[in-house]
mmCIF file of C-alpha atoms and ligand atoms in Angstrom:
data_model
loop_
_atom_site.group_PDB
_atom_site.id
_atom_site.type_symbol
_atom_site.label_atom_id
_atom_site.label_comp_id
_atom_site.label_asym_id
_atom_site.label_seq_id
_atom_site.Cartn_x
_atom_site.Cartn_y
_atom_site.Cartn_z
ATOM 1 C CA MET A 1257 139.300 86.601 2.477
ATOM 2 C CA SER A 1258 138.985 87.136 -1.283
ATOM 3 C CA CYS A 1259 136.489 86.652 -4.032
ATOM 4 C CA THR A 1260 135.650 87.234 -7.654
ATOM 5 C CA THR A 1261 132.529 89.076 -8.685
ATOM 6 C CA SER A 1262 130.556 89.361 -11.891
ATOM 7 C CA SER A 1263 129.925 92.706 -13.533
ATOM 8 C CA VAL A 1264 126.540 93.167 -11.834
ATOM 9 C CA PRO A 1265 127.007 95.770 -9.086
ATOM 10 C CA PHE A 1266 125.659 94.890 -5.653
ATOM 11 C CA SER A 1267 125.438 96.559 -2.272
ATOM 12 C CA PHE A 1268 124.285 95.757 1.261
ATOM 13 C CA GLU A 1269 122.286 97.333 4.071
ATOM 14 C CA LEU A 1270 123.186 96.893 7.751
ATOM 15 C CA TYR A 1271 121.756 98.320 10.968
ATOM 16 C CA PRO A 1272 123.692 99.595 14.022
ATOM 17 C CA PRO A 1273 124.383 96.964 16.708
ATOM 18 C CA ARG A 1274 122.480 97.115 19.978
ATOM 19 C CA THR A 1275 125.050 95.407 22.247
ATOM 20 C CA GLU A 1276 128.845 95.151 22.549
ATOM 21 C CA GLN A 1277 128.666 91.476 21.534
ATOM 22 C CA SER A 1278 126.668 92.268 18.398
ATOM 23 C CA ARG A 1279 129.129 95.084 17.576
ATOM 24 C CA GLU A 1280 131.985 92.560 17.405
ATOM 25 C CA ALA A 1281 129.915 90.167 15.291
ATOM 26 C CA LEU A 1282 129.008 93.059 12.990
ATOM 27 C CA GLU A 1283 132.679 93.876 12.377
ATOM 28 C CA THR A 1284 133.227 90.272 11.212
ATOM 29 C CA THR A 1285 130.190 90.589 8.959
ATOM 30 C CA ILE A 1286 131.431 93.899 7.516
ATOM 31 C CA GLN A 1287 134.801 92.321 6.684
ATOM 32 C CA ALA A 1288 133.107 89.367 4.972
ATOM 33 C CA LEU A 1289 130.760 91.623 3.002
ATOM 34 C CA ALA A 1290 133.571 94.012 2.047
ATOM 35 C CA ALA A 1291 135.647 91.088 0.702
ATOM 36 C CA ALA A 1292 132.869 90.346 -1.785
ATOM 37 C CA GLY A 1293 133.415 93.764 -3.421
ATOM 38 C CA PRO A 1294 130.144 95.692 -2.994
ATOM 39 C CA ARG A 1295 129.634 99.192 -4.471
ATOM 40 C CA PHE A 1296 128.651 100.448 -1.006
ATOM 41 C CA ILE A 1297 127.429 99.312 2.398
ATOM 42 C CA SER A 1298 124.595 101.375 3.844
ATOM 43 C CA VAL A 1299 123.772 101.734 7.526
ATOM 44 C CA THR A 1300 120.238 102.487 8.741
ATOM 45 C CA TYR A 1301 119.380 105.404 10.991
ATOM 46 C CA GLY A 1302 116.710 105.454 13.711
ATOM 47 C CA ALA A 1303 114.206 108.253 13.053
ATOM 48 C CA GLY A 1304 114.235 110.724 15.929
ATOM 49 C CA GLY A 1305 117.955 110.135 16.431
ATOM 50 C CA SER A 1306 117.507 107.041 18.614
ATOM 51 C CA VAL A 1307 120.569 105.233 17.265
ATOM 52 C CA GLY A 1308 122.277 108.022 15.299
ATOM 53 C CA GLY A 1309 125.592 107.838 17.146
ATOM 54 C CA ARG A 1310 125.840 104.098 16.735
ATOM 55 C CA SER A 1311 125.040 104.434 13.058
ATOM 56 C CA LEU A 1312 127.955 106.841 12.606
ATOM 57 C CA GLU A 1313 130.299 104.466 14.495
ATOM 58 C CA VAL A 1314 129.505 101.673 12.020
ATOM 59 C CA LEU A 1315 129.981 104.011 9.045
ATOM 60 C CA LYS A 1316 133.362 105.123 10.425
ATOM 61 C CA TYR A 1317 134.372 101.491 10.885
ATOM 62 C CA ILE A 1318 133.547 100.785 7.219
ATOM 63 C CA ARG A 1319 135.473 103.911 6.089
ATOM 64 C CA GLN A 1320 138.541 103.146 8.213
ATOM 65 C CA HIS A 1321 138.783 99.357 7.941
ATOM 66 C CA THR A 1322 137.596 98.532 4.410
ATOM 67 C CA ALA A 1323 137.898 99.890 0.871
ATOM 68 C CA VAL A 1324 134.097 100.005 0.519
ATOM 69 C CA GLU A 1325 132.105 103.254 0.322
ATOM 70 C CA PRO A 1326 129.969 103.733 3.461
ATOM 71 C CA LEU A 1327 126.505 105.171 2.775
ATOM 72 C CA ALA A 1328 124.654 106.843 5.638
ATOM 73 C CA HIS A 1329 120.872 106.703 5.975
ATOM 74 C CA LEU A 1330 119.600 109.974 7.450
ATOM 75 C CA THR A 1331 116.016 110.728 8.436
ATOM 76 C CA CYS A 1332 114.236 114.040 8.858
ATOM 77 C CA VAL A 1333 111.045 113.235 10.723
ATOM 78 C CA GLY A 1334 110.698 115.531 13.767
ATOM 79 C CA ASN A 1335 113.990 117.307 12.977
ATOM 80 C CA THR A 1336 114.615 121.033 12.546
ATOM 81 C CA TYR A 1337 116.705 122.475 9.701
ATOM 82 C CA SER A 1338 119.481 123.472 12.094
ATOM 83 C CA GLY A 1339 119.391 120.112 13.934
ATOM 84 C CA ALA A 1340 119.613 118.202 10.659
ATOM 85 C CA ALA A 1341 122.350 120.524 9.331
ATOM 86 C CA THR A 1342 124.454 119.890 12.470
ATOM 87 C CA LEU A 1343 124.009 116.160 12.007
ATOM 88 C CA ILE A 1344 124.990 116.304 8.330
ATOM 89 C CA ARG A 1345 128.149 118.295 9.231
ATOM 90 C CA GLU A 1346 129.046 115.626 11.808
ATOM 91 C CA PHE A 1347 128.776 112.907 9.140
ATOM 92 C CA LEU A 1348 130.764 114.943 6.582
ATOM 93 C CA ASP A 1349 133.449 115.561 9.254
ATOM 94 C CA ALA A 1350 133.770 111.776 9.576
ATOM 95 C CA ASP A 1351 134.446 111.604 5.813
ATOM 96 C CA ILE A 1352 131.020 110.167 4.998
ATOM 97 C CA ARG A 1353 130.204 111.351 1.487
ATOM 98 C CA SER A 1354 127.239 109.194 0.435
ATOM 99 C CA PHE A 1355 123.762 109.484 1.915
ATOM 100 C CA LEU A 1356 120.302 107.953 1.709
ATOM 101 C CA ALA A 1357 117.915 110.806 2.528
ATOM 102 C CA LEU A 1358 114.682 109.575 4.109
ATOM 103 C CA ARG A 1359 111.586 110.963 5.675
ATOM 104 C CA GLY A 1360 111.910 108.265 8.351
ATOM 105 C CA ASP A 1361 109.475 106.069 10.224
ATOM 106 C CA LEU A 1362 108.129 107.333 13.510
ATOM 107 C CA PRO A 1363 109.819 105.808 16.561
ATOM 108 C CA ALA A 1364 107.575 103.967 19.030
ATOM 109 C CA GLY A 1365 105.586 106.422 21.101
ATOM 110 C CA MET A 1366 105.909 109.355 18.667
ATOM 111 C CA THR A 1367 102.771 110.644 16.962
ATOM 112 C CA GLU A 1368 102.425 112.387 13.555
ATOM 113 C CA ALA A 1369 101.839 115.644 15.485
ATOM 114 C CA ASP A 1370 105.244 115.273 17.234
ATOM 115 C CA ALA A 1371 106.863 114.495 13.891
ATOM 116 C CA PHE A 1372 105.631 117.723 12.354
ATOM 117 C CA GLU A 1373 107.000 119.768 15.237
ATOM 118 C CA GLY A 1374 110.205 119.580 13.258
ATOM 119 C CA ASP A 1375 110.390 121.732 10.142
ATOM 120 C CA LEU A 1376 111.728 119.104 7.754
ATOM 121 C CA GLU A 1377 108.742 117.219 6.413
ATOM 122 C CA SER A 1378 109.887 115.245 3.408
ATOM 123 C CA ALA A 1379 112.907 113.417 2.093
ATOM 124 C CA ALA A 1380 113.103 115.911 -0.810
ATOM 125 C CA GLN A 1381 113.788 118.727 1.669
ATOM 126 C CA LEU A 1382 116.512 116.640 3.292
ATOM 127 C CA VAL A 1383 118.141 115.996 -0.106
ATOM 128 C CA GLN A 1384 118.364 119.773 -0.665
ATOM 129 C CA LEU A 1385 119.713 120.346 2.821
ATOM 130 C CA ILE A 1386 122.498 117.743 2.463
ATOM 131 C CA ASP A 1387 123.549 119.339 -0.823
ATOM 132 C CA ARG A 1388 123.464 122.850 0.690
ATOM 133 C CA VAL A 1389 125.475 121.885 3.804
ATOM 134 C CA GLN A 1390 128.137 120.265 1.654
ATOM 135 C CA ALA A 1391 128.227 123.308 -0.661
ATOM 136 C CA GLU A 1392 128.756 125.636 2.333
ATOM 137 C CA ARG A 1393 131.655 123.519 3.580
ATOM 138 C CA ALA A 1394 133.409 123.110 0.251
ATOM 139 C CA PRO A 1395 132.054 125.533 -2.369
ATOM 140 C CA TYR A 1396 134.980 124.766 -4.697
ATOM 141 C CA VAL A 1397 138.259 122.824 -4.837
ATOM 142 C CA GLU A 1398 141.610 124.660 -5.073
ATOM 143 C CA THR A 1399 144.683 122.969 -6.577
ATOM 144 C CA ASP A 1400 148.123 124.630 -6.358
ATOM 145 C CA LEU A 1401 149.679 125.279 -9.760
ATOM 146 C CA PRO A 1402 153.236 123.915 -9.930
ATOM 147 C CA GLY A 1403 155.847 126.586 -10.708
ATOM 148 C CA LEU A 1404 153.447 129.462 -9.919
ATOM 149 C CA PRO A 1405 153.766 130.240 -6.196
ATOM 150 C CA GLY A 1406 150.509 131.535 -4.699
ATOM 151 C CA ALA A 1407 148.488 130.588 -7.795
ATOM 152 C CA ALA A 1408 145.773 127.952 -7.719
ATOM 153 C CA ARG A 1409 143.294 126.370 -10.094
ATOM 154 C CA VAL A 1410 139.688 126.534 -8.902
ATOM 155 C CA ASP A 1411 137.419 123.616 -9.841
ATOM 156 C CA PRO A 1412 133.747 122.994 -9.041
ATOM 157 C CA ARG A 1413 133.173 121.036 -5.810
ATOM 158 C CA GLN A 1414 132.745 117.287 -5.872
ATOM 159 C CA ARG A 1415 129.096 116.748 -4.977
ATOM 160 C CA VAL A 1416 127.996 114.186 -2.397
ATOM 161 C CA ASP A 1417 125.980 111.213 -3.659
ATOM 162 C CA ILE A 1418 122.423 111.330 -2.367
ATOM 163 C CA ALA A 1419 120.177 108.288 -2.707
ATOM 164 C CA VAL A 1420 116.463 108.224 -1.842
ATOM 165 C CA ALA A 1421 113.796 105.571 -1.218
ATOM 166 C CA ALA A 1422 111.321 104.297 -3.814
ATOM 167 C CA PHE A 1423 108.271 102.076 -3.373
ATOM 168 C CA PRO A 1424 107.464 99.636 -6.217
ATOM 169 C CA ASN A 1425 104.051 98.837 -4.734
ATOM 170 C CA GLY A 1426 103.365 102.333 -3.403
ATOM 171 C CA HIS A 1427 103.976 103.678 0.090
ATOM 172 C CA PRO A 1428 101.523 102.229 2.649
ATOM 173 C CA ARG A 1429 100.578 105.792 3.598
ATOM 174 C CA SER A 1430 100.145 107.204 0.097
ATOM 175 C CA ARG A 1431 96.917 109.138 -0.239
ATOM 176 C CA PHE A 1432 96.535 108.417 -3.965
ATOM 177 C CA PRO A 1433 98.077 105.733 -6.216
ATOM 178 C CA ARG A 1434 100.702 107.902 -7.938
ATOM 179 C CA GLU A 1435 101.800 109.819 -4.849
ATOM 180 C CA HIS A 1436 104.969 107.753 -4.361
ATOM 181 C CA ILE A 1437 106.021 108.433 -7.979
ATOM 182 C CA ASP A 1438 105.373 112.171 -7.525
ATOM 183 C CA ALA A 1439 107.479 112.012 -4.338
ATOM 184 C CA LEU A 1440 110.282 110.301 -6.270
ATOM 185 C CA LEU A 1441 110.150 112.991 -8.968
ATOM 186 C CA ALA A 1442 110.363 115.672 -6.255
ATOM 187 C CA LYS A 1443 113.419 113.951 -4.740
ATOM 188 C CA GLN A 1444 115.077 113.730 -8.162
ATOM 189 C CA ALA A 1445 114.360 117.440 -8.760
ATOM 190 C CA ALA A 1446 115.909 118.189 -5.351
ATOM 191 C CA GLY A 1447 119.186 116.562 -6.456
ATOM 192 C CA ALA A 1448 118.932 112.831 -5.679
ATOM 193 C CA THR A 1449 121.279 110.727 -7.777
ATOM 194 C CA LEU A 1450 119.987 107.190 -7.041
ATOM 195 C CA ALA A 1451 116.812 105.501 -5.786
ATOM 196 C CA ILE A 1452 116.801 102.296 -3.717
ATOM 197 C CA THR A 1453 113.537 100.382 -3.494
ATOM 198 C CA GLN A 1454 111.568 98.962 -0.645
ATOM 199 C CA LEU A 1455 111.575 95.162 -0.674
ATOM 200 C CA PHE A 1456 109.133 93.447 -3.048
ATOM 201 C CA PHE A 1457 108.373 89.812 -3.807
ATOM 202 C CA HIS A 1458 107.801 89.572 -7.566
ATOM 203 C CA PRO A 1459 110.061 90.760 -10.417
ATOM 204 C CA GLU A 1460 107.095 92.373 -12.188
ATOM 205 C CA ASP A 1461 106.514 94.634 -9.118
ATOM 206 C CA TYR A 1462 109.922 96.224 -9.681
ATOM 207 C CA LEU A 1463 109.996 96.117 -13.486
ATOM 208 C CA GLY A 1464 106.466 97.578 -13.813
ATOM 209 C CA PHE A 1465 107.308 100.312 -11.311
ATOM 210 C CA VAL A 1466 110.510 101.274 -13.148
ATOM 211 C CA SER A 1467 108.562 101.509 -16.385
ATOM 212 C CA ARG A 1468 105.857 103.745 -14.763
ATOM 213 C CA ALA A 1469 108.539 105.888 -13.106
ATOM 214 C CA ARG A 1470 110.392 106.335 -16.427
ATOM 215 C CA ASP A 1471 107.127 107.291 -18.162
ATOM 216 C CA ALA A 1472 106.598 109.910 -15.432
ATOM 217 C CA GLY A 1473 110.063 111.400 -15.995
ATOM 218 C CA VAL A 1474 112.276 109.639 -13.420
ATOM 219 C CA THR A 1475 115.733 109.300 -14.968
ATOM 220 C CA ILE A 1476 117.971 108.383 -11.983
ATOM 221 C CA PRO A 1477 118.982 104.701 -11.570
ATOM 222 C CA ILE A 1478 116.502 102.669 -9.501
ATOM 223 C CA LEU A 1479 118.263 99.939 -7.537
ATOM 224 C CA PRO A 1480 116.045 97.011 -6.465
ATOM 225 C CA GLY A 1481 116.106 96.296 -2.708
ATOM 226 C CA ILE A 1482 115.987 92.541 -2.082
ATOM 227 C CA MET A 1483 115.416 90.941 1.297
ATOM 228 C CA PRO A 1484 116.073 87.219 1.812
ATOM 229 C CA ILE A 1485 113.264 85.986 4.067
ATOM 230 C CA THR A 1486 114.435 82.889 5.866
ATOM 231 C CA SER A 1487 111.710 82.173 8.437
ATOM 232 C CA PRO A 1488 107.910 82.451 8.711
ATOM 233 C CA GLN A 1489 108.358 84.792 11.710
ATOM 234 C CA ARG A 1490 110.487 87.224 9.694
ATOM 235 C CA LEU A 1491 108.021 87.087 6.808
ATOM 236 C CA ARG A 1492 105.117 87.985 9.128
ATOM 237 C CA ARG A 1493 107.076 90.869 10.673
ATOM 238 C CA VAL A 1494 108.141 92.248 7.284
ATOM 239 C CA LEU A 1495 104.603 92.104 5.878
ATOM 240 C CA GLU A 1496 103.350 93.919 8.978
ATOM 241 C CA LEU A 1497 105.969 96.688 8.625
ATOM 242 C CA THR A 1498 105.810 97.220 4.867
ATOM 243 C CA GLY A 1499 102.168 96.485 4.063
ATOM 244 C CA GLU A 1500 103.293 94.344 1.083
ATOM 245 C CA ASP A 1501 100.875 91.653 -0.193
ATOM 246 C CA ILE A 1502 101.495 88.100 1.031
ATOM 247 C CA PRO A 1503 103.792 86.229 -1.416
ATOM 248 C CA GLY A 1504 101.817 82.951 -1.686
ATOM 249 C CA GLU A 1505 104.562 80.580 -2.856
ATOM 250 C CA LEU A 1506 107.125 81.724 -0.263
ATOM 251 C CA THR A 1507 104.592 81.833 2.585
ATOM 252 C CA VAL A 1508 103.399 78.276 1.987
ATOM 253 C CA GLY A 1509 106.972 77.018 1.538
ATOM 254 C CA LEU A 1510 108.208 78.564 4.799
ATOM 255 C CA GLU A 1511 105.143 77.392 6.768
ATOM 256 C CA ILE A 1512 105.384 73.744 5.676
ATOM 257 C CA GLU A 1513 109.195 73.419 5.841
ATOM 258 C CA PRO A 1514 109.959 72.092 9.354
ATOM 259 C CA THR A 1515 113.701 72.836 9.720
ATOM 260 C CA PRO A 1516 115.449 76.224 10.037
ATOM 261 C CA GLU A 1517 118.083 75.048 7.515
ATOM 262 C CA GLY A 1518 115.378 74.128 5.007
ATOM 263 C CA GLN A 1519 113.634 77.478 5.558
ATOM 264 C CA ARG A 1520 116.905 79.320 5.011
ATOM 265 C CA GLU A 1521 117.469 77.428 1.746
ATOM 266 C CA LEU A 1522 113.985 78.353 0.562
ATOM 267 C CA GLY A 1523 114.513 82.033 1.442
ATOM 268 C CA VAL A 1524 117.902 82.147 -0.288
ATOM 269 C CA ALA A 1525 116.552 80.430 -3.421
ATOM 270 C CA TYR A 1526 113.554 82.806 -3.581
ATOM 271 C CA ALA A 1527 115.702 85.924 -3.205
ATOM 272 C CA ALA A 1528 118.291 84.618 -5.714
ATOM 273 C CA LYS A 1529 115.585 83.940 -8.317
ATOM 274 C CA LEU A 1530 114.171 87.424 -7.742
ATOM 275 C CA ALA A 1531 117.615 89.046 -8.026
ATOM 276 C CA ARG A 1532 118.373 87.173 -11.265
ATOM 277 C CA ALA A 1533 115.007 88.082 -12.784
ATOM 278 C CA VAL A 1534 115.297 91.826 -12.089
ATOM 279 C CA VAL A 1535 118.885 91.937 -13.329
ATOM 280 C CA ASP A 1536 117.811 90.107 -16.514
ATOM 281 C CA GLY A 1537 114.987 92.638 -16.781
ATOM 282 C CA GLY A 1538 117.471 95.543 -16.789
ATOM 283 C CA ALA A 1539 118.052 96.453 -13.105
ATOM 284 C CA PRO A 1540 121.325 98.385 -12.662
ATOM 285 C CA GLY A 1541 122.406 96.082 -9.805
ATOM 286 C CA VAL A 1542 120.947 94.678 -6.574
ATOM 287 C CA HIS A 1543 120.837 96.026 -3.031
ATOM 288 C CA LEU A 1544 120.530 93.329 -0.364
ATOM 289 C CA TYR A 1545 119.049 93.781 3.091
ATOM 290 C CA ALA A 1546 121.615 91.796 5.071
ATOM 291 C CA PHE A 1547 120.098 91.774 8.594
ATOM 292 C CA ASN A 1548 123.696 92.006 9.907
ATOM 293 C CA ASN A 1549 124.425 88.514 8.632
ATOM 294 C CA HIS A 1550 126.812 87.920 5.742
ATOM 295 C CA ASP A 1551 126.259 84.207 5.004
ATOM 296 C CA THR A 1552 122.701 84.560 3.741
ATOM 297 C CA VAL A 1553 123.185 87.533 1.399
ATOM 298 C CA LEU A 1554 126.432 86.130 -0.005
ATOM 299 C CA ALA A 1555 124.626 82.827 -0.638
ATOM 300 C CA VAL A 1556 121.894 84.765 -2.500
ATOM 301 C CA LEU A 1557 124.477 86.485 -4.707
ATOM 302 C CA ARG A 1558 126.235 83.189 -5.436
ATOM 303 C CA GLU A 1559 122.994 81.372 -6.258
ATOM 304 C CA ALA A 1560 121.909 84.258 -8.513
ATOM 305 C CA GLY A 1561 125.238 83.973 -10.383
ATOM 306 C CA ILE A 1562 126.144 87.546 -9.406
ATOM 307 C CA LEU A 1563 129.016 86.588 -7.096
ATOM 308 C CA THR A 1564 130.828 84.075 -9.251
ATOM 309 C CA SER A 1565 133.251 82.759 -6.654
ATOM 310 C CA HIS A 1566 133.786 83.472 -3.022
ATOM 311 C CA LYS A 1567 136.835 81.932 -1.462
ATOM 312 C CA GLU A 1568 137.284 82.298 2.263
ATOM 313 C CA THR A 1569 140.936 82.432 3.286
ATOM 314 C CA ALA A 1570 140.595 84.011 6.698
ATOM 315 C CA ARG A 1571 137.968 84.437 9.373
HETATM 316 P P1 FAD B 1003 109.137 110.853 1.309
HETATM 317 O O1 FAD B 1003 109.893 110.779 0.047
HETATM 318 O O2 FAD B 1003 109.128 112.126 2.048
HETATM 319 O O3 FAD B 1003 107.677 110.393 1.024
HETATM 320 C C1 FAD B 1003 107.398 109.373 0.073
HETATM 321 C C2 FAD B 1003 105.922 109.080 0.049
HETATM 322 O O4 FAD B 1003 105.612 108.385 1.251
HETATM 323 C C3 FAD B 1003 104.945 110.243 0.105
HETATM 324 O O5 FAD B 1003 104.652 110.794 -1.090
HETATM 325 C C4 FAD B 1003 103.732 109.552 0.629
HETATM 326 O O6 FAD B 1003 103.142 108.802 -0.393
HETATM 327 C C5 FAD B 1003 104.286 108.636 1.625
HETATM 328 N N1 FAD B 1003 104.298 109.057 3.020
HETATM 329 C C6 FAD B 1003 105.335 108.940 3.840
HETATM 330 N N2 FAD B 1003 104.994 109.303 5.079
HETATM 331 C C7 FAD B 1003 103.739 109.706 5.025
HETATM 332 C C8 FAD B 1003 102.839 110.221 5.977
HETATM 333 N N3 FAD B 1003 103.177 110.377 7.236
HETATM 334 N N4 FAD B 1003 101.585 110.539 5.580
HETATM 335 C C9 FAD B 1003 101.230 110.368 4.316
HETATM 336 N N5 FAD B 1003 102.045 109.878 3.383
HETATM 337 C C10 FAD B 1003 103.280 109.554 3.712
HETATM 338 N N6 FAD B 1003 113.345 104.556 7.881
HETATM 339 C C11 FAD B 1003 114.116 104.911 8.960
HETATM 340 O O7 FAD B 1003 113.582 105.431 9.934
HETATM 341 N N7 FAD B 1003 115.475 104.677 8.959
HETATM 342 C C12 FAD B 1003 116.117 104.125 7.906
HETATM 343 O O8 FAD B 1003 117.329 103.951 7.943
HETATM 344 C C13 FAD B 1003 115.335 103.730 6.758
HETATM 345 N N8 FAD B 1003 115.927 103.179 5.665
HETATM 346 C C14 FAD B 1003 115.167 102.905 4.547
HETATM 347 C C15 FAD B 1003 115.802 102.390 3.391
HETATM 348 C C16 FAD B 1003 115.058 102.130 2.242
HETATM 349 C C17 FAD B 1003 115.770 101.621 1.007
HETATM 350 C C18 FAD B 1003 113.637 102.334 2.232
HETATM 351 C C19 FAD B 1003 112.815 102.023 1.010
HETATM 352 C C20 FAD B 1003 112.998 102.815 3.370
HETATM 353 C C21 FAD B 1003 113.747 103.118 4.537
HETATM 354 N N9 FAD B 1003 113.148 103.635 5.685
HETATM 355 C C22 FAD B 1003 113.912 103.985 6.788
HETATM 356 C C23 FAD B 1003 111.688 103.821 5.751
HETATM 357 C C24 FAD B 1003 111.231 105.215 5.301
HETATM 358 O O9 FAD B 1003 111.764 106.206 6.162
HETATM 359 C C25 FAD B 1003 109.701 105.246 5.359
HETATM 360 O O10 FAD B 1003 109.154 104.373 4.404
HETATM 361 C C26 FAD B 1003 109.051 106.631 5.267
HETATM 362 O O11 FAD B 1003 107.688 106.527 5.676
HETATM 363 C C27 FAD B 1003 109.054 107.228 3.857
HETATM 364 O O12 FAD B 1003 110.286 107.744 3.600
HETATM 365 P P2 FAD B 1003 110.619 108.518 2.225
HETATM 366 O O13 FAD B 1003 111.999 108.987 2.395
HETATM 367 O O14 FAD B 1003 110.270 107.722 1.051
HETATM 368 O O15 FAD B 1003 109.577 109.736 2.338
#
């Protein structure tokens, strides 16, 4: 499988498979996504460790079977410093060097009180911990000097890349309107090198947020997270989970379109238009929520003119 891409960087998000059958399908999807040439493929992590092992398996697969950088989501809700440090070491041992540090959503059945039994309370603390664990493991890099037996050059360590979440329309649980921007500033101060946004439905949501974040002092790149919504059921579920406002045009389109194929086309066209608009507005790339399916996100990139040709030679 091979393809040609434009100069706009793109990346994908996947989640760990729940069954053996879906694991095999996911490997096919990873190969198809990797062939398109993304900057990285990220893999979600269940808060509370519910699917942590399976998440690492997918990341290892990406590391070992593709040339794409695997990026591990890690959550801190309900975790202790030592528990989280052990987990981070396990990921570093598997040669995972890029992370998305998150507070995490509470798993079903867990209350806020349970969550705060852990001593890590915010993504900013997790960012610092990832950096510290990596520093302890590799404080510096030694290179042997040719011709000088026993001598070595000592260079500063290569730092891990740590991304964090950002919320163009605010976090549903924010206590005051600017809280999510303050949280982003705290994560940047803790060492984050990239922000990836929650999904949004209008280009001005992202572009306005970036402008407010810049005014507040956020300097790290803010990558727009784009989710193709290809059915009314998925739209309802996503609105429920994220608390985003209903996108009128897309909602009406999906509700009146009778066929799944037609709904998919509408969802792809909407996401492609959104991707194009934010890139034209200055976004440093696009991050696509792939729902473990390659066809839809690749179609979005093609329709947005970001993936200029995608030629399938093997399957
Ligand atoms: P923080 O940076 O710690 O907080 C950000 C802001 O969120 C706070 O300032 C506050 O405004 C608000 N906030 C968060 N929680 C509370 C609370 N309990 N009470 C009051 N205010 C609160 N979740 C997963 O479990 N696994 C994943 O793999 C995952 N991947 C994600 C990927 C992306 C790109 C994004 C945008 C989100 C992802 N999430 C994931 C969801 C994320 O964990 C939740 O949105 C979480 O509530 C906030 O995480 P954070 O890292 O932004 O938190």
